[in-house]
GROMACS .gro file of C-alpha atoms in nm:
model
  305
    1MET     CA    1   9.727   9.410   9.655
    2MET     CA    2   9.524   9.670   9.843
    3LYS     CA    3   9.835   9.771  10.045
    4ILE     CA    4  10.021   9.829   9.720
    5LYS     CA    5   9.741  10.041   9.586
    6HIS     CA    6   9.742  10.245   9.902
    7VAL     CA    7  10.118  10.307   9.871
    8VAL     CA    8  10.061  10.422   9.504
    9ILE     CA    9   9.789  10.660   9.606
   10GLY     CA   10   9.999  10.815   9.880
   11MET     CA   11  10.307  10.860   9.664
   12ILE     CA   12  10.116  10.996   9.374
   13PHE     CA   13   9.944  11.254   9.594
   14LEU     CA   14  10.275  11.375   9.741
   15LEU     CA   15  10.444  11.390   9.401
   16LEU     CA   16  10.151  11.603   9.272
   17LEU     CA   17  10.199  11.843   9.563
   18GLY     CA   18  10.554  11.881   9.453
   19TYR     CA   19  10.713  11.817   9.792
   20GLY     CA   20  10.483  11.648  10.045
   21SER     CA   21  10.468  11.632  10.430
   22GLN     CA   22  10.742  11.554  10.660
   23LEU     CA   23  10.642  11.216  10.795
   24ASN     CA   24  10.841  10.975  11.006
   25GLY     CA   25  10.778  10.636  10.857
   26ILE     CA   26  10.441  10.474  10.794
   27LYS     CA   27  10.148  10.580  11.021
   28THR     CA   28   9.812  10.413  11.049
   29VAL     CA   29   9.504  10.536  11.243
   30ARG     CA   30   9.303  10.226  11.331
   31ASP     CA   31   9.003  10.355  11.503
   32HIS     CA   32   8.842  10.613  11.260
   33PHE     CA   33   9.009  10.744  10.950
   34THR     CA   34   9.285  10.519  10.805
   35LYS     CA   35   9.603  10.667  10.657
   36THR     CA   36   9.729  10.556  10.322
   37ASN     CA   37  10.093  10.431  10.345
   38ILE     CA   38  10.309  10.719  10.252
   39ASP     CA   39  10.690  10.703  10.228
   40SER     CA   40  10.882  10.955  10.432
   41ILE     CA   41  11.022  11.244  10.241
   42ASN     CA   42  11.226  11.542  10.356
   43PRO     CA   43  11.168  11.846  10.124
   44PRO     CA   44  10.947  12.119  10.277
   45SER     CA   45  10.579  12.114  10.203
   46PRO     CA   46  10.424  12.380   9.977
   47ILE     CA   47  10.134  12.402  10.220
   48GLN     CA   48  10.170  12.717  10.428
   49GLY     CA   49   9.918  12.622  10.693
   50GLU     CA   50  10.067  12.486  11.016
   51ALA     CA   51   9.842  12.179  10.995
   52ALA     CA   52   9.655  12.019  10.695
   53LEU     CA   53   9.457  11.717  10.596
   54VAL     CA   54   9.291  11.575  10.282
   55LEU     CA   55   9.027  11.315  10.341
   56ASP     CA   56   8.848  11.082  10.097
   57LEU     CA   57   8.498  11.097  10.235
   58ASP     CA   58   8.398  10.777  10.043
   59SER     CA   59   8.674  10.546  10.163
   60GLY     CA   60   8.765  10.729  10.489
   61LYS     CA   61   9.129  10.740  10.377
   62VAL     CA   62   9.357  11.022  10.472
   63MET     CA   63   9.533  11.108  10.143
   64TYR     CA   64   9.759  11.376  10.287
   65GLU     CA   65   9.845  11.508  10.639
   66LYS     CA   66  10.067  11.773  10.786
   67ASN     CA   67  10.077  11.782  11.165
   68ASP     CA   68   9.719  11.661  11.171
   69HIS     CA   69   9.739  11.570  11.538
   70LYS     CA   70   9.898  11.900  11.641
   71ARG     CA   71   9.674  12.100  11.888
   72LEU     CA   72   9.567  12.435  11.738
   73TYR     CA   73   9.298  12.683  11.766
   74PRO     CA   74   9.002  12.639  11.534
   75ALA     CA   75   8.844  12.986  11.532
   76SER     CA   76   8.506  12.988  11.354
   77THR     CA   77   8.542  12.640  11.221
   78THR     CA   78   8.407  12.558  11.563
   79LYS     CA   79   8.067  12.650  11.423
   80ILE     CA   80   8.059  12.323  11.221
   81LEU     CA   81   8.004  12.146  11.543
   82THR     CA   82   7.751  12.402  11.664
   83ALA     CA   83   7.549  12.369  11.346
   84LEU     CA   84   7.569  11.989  11.356
   85LEU     CA   85   7.410  11.984  11.700
   86ALA     CA   86   7.145  12.243  11.584
   87VAL     CA   87   7.035  12.031  11.292
   88GLU     CA   88   7.032  11.717  11.503
   89TYR     CA   89   6.822  11.862  11.790
   90GLY     CA   90   6.625  12.148  11.613
   91LYS     CA   91   6.381  12.189  11.329
   92LEU     CA   92   6.451  12.439  11.063
   93THR     CA   93   6.104  12.585  11.100
   94ASP     CA   94   6.141  12.641  11.474
   95ARG     CA   95   6.084  13.012  11.554
   96ILE     CA   96   6.350  13.155  11.793
   97THR     CA   97   6.355  13.478  11.989
   98VAL     CA   98   6.688  13.641  12.029
   99GLY     CA   99   6.749  13.677  12.408
  100LYS     CA  100   6.991  13.844  12.640
  101GLU     CA  101   7.276  13.659  12.474
  102ALA     CA  102   7.261  13.934  12.209
  103GLN     CA  103   7.438  14.152  12.475
  104PHE     CA  104   7.734  13.920  12.499
  105LYS     CA  105   7.908  14.044  12.191
  106THR     CA  106   8.280  14.119  12.187
  107GLU     CA  107   8.396  14.424  11.998
  108GLY     CA  108   8.511  14.351  11.645
  109GLU     CA  109   8.370  13.996  11.629
  110SER     CA  110   8.190  13.865  11.329
  111THR     CA  111   7.809  13.916  11.346
  112ALA     CA  112   7.487  13.828  11.182
  113TRP     CA  113   7.349  14.163  11.321
  114LEU     CA  114   7.096  14.008  11.557
  115LYS     CA  115   6.901  14.213  11.797
  116GLU     CA  116   6.740  14.120  12.126
  117GLY     CA  117   6.367  14.040  12.077
  118GLN     CA  118   6.416  13.962  11.706
  119VAL     CA  119   6.240  13.642  11.583
  120LEU     CA  120   6.407  13.422  11.334
  121THR     CA  121   6.365  13.063  11.218
  122LEU     CA  122   6.641  12.812  11.293
  123ARG     CA  123   6.708  12.808  10.922
  124GLU     CA  124   6.771  13.180  10.924
  125LEU     CA  125   6.994  13.153  11.233
  126LEU     CA  126   7.197  12.878  11.066
  127ALA     CA  127   7.255  13.086  10.761
  128GLY     CA  128   7.374  13.366  10.977
  129LEU     CA  129   7.593  13.122  11.165
  130MET     CA  130   7.754  12.932  10.868
  131LEU     CA  131   7.745  13.180  10.587
  132SER     CA  132   7.824  13.519  10.753
  133SER     CA  133   7.991  13.339  11.053
  134GLY     CA  134   7.786  13.543  11.315
  135ASN     CA  135   7.908  13.482  11.665
  136ASP     CA  136   7.574  13.625  11.779
  137ALA     CA  137   7.396  13.360  11.568
  138ALA     CA  138   7.611  13.086  11.738
  139ARG     CA  139   7.512  13.206  12.080
  140THR     CA  140   7.146  13.236  12.007
  141THR     CA  141   7.143  12.895  11.839
  142ALA     CA  142   7.331  12.744  12.131
  143VAL     CA  143   7.091  12.897  12.389
  144TYR     CA  144   6.785  12.779  12.208
  145ILE     CA  145   6.910  12.415  12.164
  146ALA     CA  146   7.024  12.395  12.519
  147LYS     CA  147   6.697  12.525  12.662
  148LYS     CA  148   6.518  12.278  12.437
  149GLN     CA  149   6.730  11.986  12.560
  150LEU     CA  150   6.699  12.093  12.917
  151ASP     CA  151   6.323  12.139  12.873
  152ASN     CA  152   6.351  12.453  13.060
  153PRO     CA  153   6.284  12.781  12.876
  154HIS     CA  154   6.358  12.978  13.198
  155VAL     CA  155   6.717  12.873  13.251
  156SER     CA  156   6.957  13.162  13.222
  157GLU     CA  157   7.143  13.235  12.896
  158GLU     CA  158   7.470  13.178  13.080
  159LYS     CA  159   7.372  12.830  13.200
  160ALA     CA  160   7.228  12.745  12.859
  161LEU     CA  161   7.554  12.838  12.694
  162ASP     CA  162   7.756  12.626  12.942
  163TYR     CA  163   7.513  12.327  12.886
  164PHE     CA  164   7.553  12.364  12.505
  165VAL     CA  165   7.934  12.358  12.547
  166SER     CA  166   7.901  12.034  12.739
  167MET     CA  167   7.693  11.897  12.447
  168MET     CA  168   7.968  11.995  12.200
  169ASN     CA  169   8.232  11.813  12.398
  170ARG     CA  170   8.019  11.504  12.432
  171LYS     CA  171   7.948  11.509  12.062
  172ALA     CA  172   8.320  11.551  11.978
  173GLN     CA  173   8.401  11.249  12.192
  174GLU     CA  174   8.121  11.061  12.029
  175VAL     CA  175   8.260  11.103  11.683
  176GLY     CA  176   8.616  11.021  11.796
  177ALA     CA  177   8.749  11.384  11.815
  178LYS     CA  178   8.941  11.298  12.143
  179GLU     CA  179   9.210  11.561  12.108
  180SER     CA  180   8.969  11.854  12.113
  181HIS     CA  181   8.806  12.060  12.379
  182PHE     CA  182   8.560  12.337  12.333
  183MET     CA  183   8.465  12.635  12.549
  184ASN     CA  184   8.208  12.817  12.348
  185PRO     CA  185   7.991  12.774  12.033
  186HIS     CA  186   8.155  13.030  11.804
  187GLY     CA  187   8.540  12.990  11.829
  188LEU     CA  188   8.651  13.311  11.994
  189HIS     CA  189   8.995  13.256  12.142
  190HIS     CA  190   9.016  13.073  12.468
  191PRO     CA  191   9.340  12.894  12.573
  192ASN     CA  192   9.139  12.568  12.652
  193HIS     CA  193   8.937  12.583  12.320
  194TYR     CA  194   9.148  12.377  12.082
  195THR     CA  195   9.131  12.092  11.826
  196THR     CA  196   9.345  11.927  11.557
  197ALA     CA  197   9.314  11.898  11.181
  198TYR     CA  198   9.238  11.536  11.231
  199ASP     CA  199   8.958  11.599  11.481
  200LEU     CA  200   8.802  11.870  11.262
  201GLY     CA  201   8.796  11.627  10.980
  202LEU     CA  202   8.605  11.383  11.197
  203ILE     CA  203   8.356  11.642  11.311
  204ALA     CA  204   8.309  11.789  10.963
  205SER     CA  205   8.278  11.445  10.792
  206GLU     CA  206   8.005  11.367  11.049
  207ALA     CA  207   7.826  11.689  10.980
  208ILE     CA  208   7.836  11.668  10.603
  209LYS     CA  209   7.645  11.340  10.619
  210ASN     CA  210   7.344  11.544  10.729
  211PRO     CA  211   7.152  11.671  10.421
  212THR     CA  212   7.028  11.980  10.598
  213PHE     CA  213   7.375  12.075  10.706
  214LYS     CA  214   7.519  12.007  10.365
  215GLU     CA  215   7.253  12.221  10.195
  216ILE     CA  216   7.329  12.510  10.423
  217VAL     CA  217   7.704  12.516  10.393
  218SER     CA  218   7.692  12.475  10.010
  219SER     CA  219   7.476  12.780   9.964
  220LYS     CA  220   7.651  13.089   9.815
  221VAL     CA  221   7.379  13.317   9.955
  222TYR     CA  222   7.071  13.289  10.169
  223SER     CA  223   6.793  13.545  10.136
  224ASP     CA  224   6.435  13.577  10.240
  225GLU     CA  225   6.210  13.859  10.344
  226ALA     CA  226   6.380  13.881  10.683
  227VAL     CA  227   6.750  13.835  10.632
  228THR     CA  228   7.017  13.808  10.361
  229TYR     CA  229   7.352  13.643  10.421
  230GLN     CA  230   7.648  13.599  10.185
  231ASN     CA  231   7.883  13.300  10.230
  232ARG     CA  232   8.236  13.392  10.327
  233ASN     CA  233   8.368  13.079  10.157
  234LYS     CA  234   8.543  13.197   9.837
  235LEU     CA  235   8.570  12.855   9.699
  236LEU     CA  236   8.198  12.872   9.621
  237ASP     CA  237   8.205  13.214   9.459
  238SER     CA  238   8.237  13.196   9.082
  239ASN     CA  239   8.346  13.552   9.075
  240SER     CA  240   8.639  13.485   9.317
  241PRO     CA  241   8.994  13.392   9.200
  242TYR     CA  242   8.971  13.112   9.444
  243TYR     CA  243   8.662  12.961   9.306
  244PHE     CA  244   8.683  12.581   9.297
  245GLU     CA  245   8.459  12.378   9.069
  246GLY     CA  246   8.263  12.135   9.269
  247ALA     CA  247   8.316  12.300   9.603
  248ASN     CA  248   8.016  12.253   9.837
  249GLY     CA  249   8.139  12.379  10.190
  250ILE     CA  250   8.225  12.409  10.462
  251LYS     CA  251   8.343  12.679  10.697
  252THR     CA  252   8.600  12.966  10.721
  253GLY     CA  253   8.762  13.081  11.042
  254PHE     CA  254   8.999  13.343  11.173
  255THR     CA  255   9.138  13.488  11.500
  256ASP     CA  256   9.477  13.643  11.571
  257GLU     CA  257   9.567  13.342  11.768
  258ALA     CA  258   9.422  13.076  11.522
  259GLY     CA  259   9.535  13.246  11.198
  260TYR     CA  260   9.330  13.174  10.888
  261CYS     CA  261   9.152  12.842  10.887
  262LEU     CA  262   8.930  12.665  10.639
  263VAL     CA  263   8.752  12.336  10.631
  264SER     CA  264   8.651  12.275  10.266
  265SER     CA  265   8.469  12.003  10.073
  266ALA     CA  266   8.417  11.938   9.711
  267GLU     CA  267   8.271  11.671   9.472
  268ARG     CA  268   8.383  11.587   9.124
  269ASN     CA  269   8.272  11.290   8.909
  270GLY     CA  270   8.116  11.127   9.203
  271LYS     CA  271   8.440  11.159   9.411
  272ARG     CA  272   8.403  11.343   9.743
  273LEU     CA  273   8.698  11.501   9.930
  274MET     CA  274   8.741  11.722  10.229
  275ALA     CA  275   9.039  11.942  10.319
  276VAL     CA  276   9.131  12.097  10.648
  277VAL     CA  277   9.380  12.380  10.675
  278LEU     CA  278   9.466  12.548  11.020
  279ASN     CA  279   9.675  12.853  11.098
  280SER     CA  280   9.757  12.968  10.741
  281SER     CA  281   9.772  13.323  10.610
  282LYS     CA  282   9.492  13.541  10.467
  283GLU     CA  283   9.582  13.447  10.105
  284SER     CA  284   9.751  13.106  10.152
  285VAL     CA  285   9.452  12.955  10.331
  286TRP     CA  286   9.276  12.961   9.991
  287ASN     CA  287   9.582  12.852   9.796
  288ASP     CA  288   9.647  12.572  10.047
  289SER     CA  289   9.287  12.443  10.016
  290THR     CA  290   9.266  12.452   9.637
  291THR     CA  291   9.605  12.279   9.610
  292LEU     CA  292   9.502  12.010   9.852
  293LEU     CA  293   9.171  11.944   9.675
  294THR     CA  294   9.310  11.973   9.322
  295ASN     CA  295   9.581  11.714   9.387
  296GLY     CA  296   9.347  11.494   9.576
  297PHE     CA  297   9.123  11.471   9.277
  298ARG     CA  298   9.420  11.418   9.038
  299SER     CA  299   9.550  11.129   9.262
  300SER     CA  300   9.214  10.966   9.259
  301GLU     CA  301   9.177  11.000   8.882
  302TYR     CA  302   9.522  10.860   8.817
  303VAL     CA  303   9.472  10.550   9.041
  304ASN     CA  304   9.123  10.480   8.908
  305LYS     CA  305   9.267  10.464   8.558
   0.00000   0.00000   0.00000
């Protein structure tokens, strides 16, 4: 009976998309997420992103996938893993001094406008990291957490960053993201810095379990006497044409090599879904994500009736 229900869920979802993904037979992932049984169909998918995934966070079922195990570049969705480690090993009230890592900026990169010697709380740094997507906030967060874990405040910023990257790769393996490898805490392009839609789903589904992480990524804006950061996630913005009712995260990303990426999450009527889109276009990344989430919720509602 359950197998039949899974078939129905998968078929309904693909019909709602209009076309569906090009799958070869029935696939099952046994160790982490499980895939609903979806019949192979041949018409092209309306999803423009090179890879995509829709995950039911409550059941752990993959409702839809497109190239979900294809190795791609994650851009700033990398920061999901950086923030996860920060909330696991740091306290939001920790006061952190921006160090020499502030000098490591690359021209044109996204920034939280940090300056060497500036003092911020970890909460403020994480807002700069996840809302405004500051690569500088990623470096300072990484250096702080690494020095704390090494119990050595005098280790160089370069060595601290290297250690934090090793923490990232260990954490990825721990949650089952075995097709990923990270080289930095921010997602600037490196040929050996890669992931898959499936792995990003694993990492993000682990991160969203943390109440602190969830509160940060669901915020439209963060502002206090020291900093103000606006969230780049248009799904959260009620003034945006891409606003999605129930959206509560998670992270945008872009580099020339990665294209436009988005890991999004939403909750409606107690149902929690996550969508991953990699290597889409500037406009299509939003359309892809809202299409995936909309049809995910419609599939769930139909089956539950």
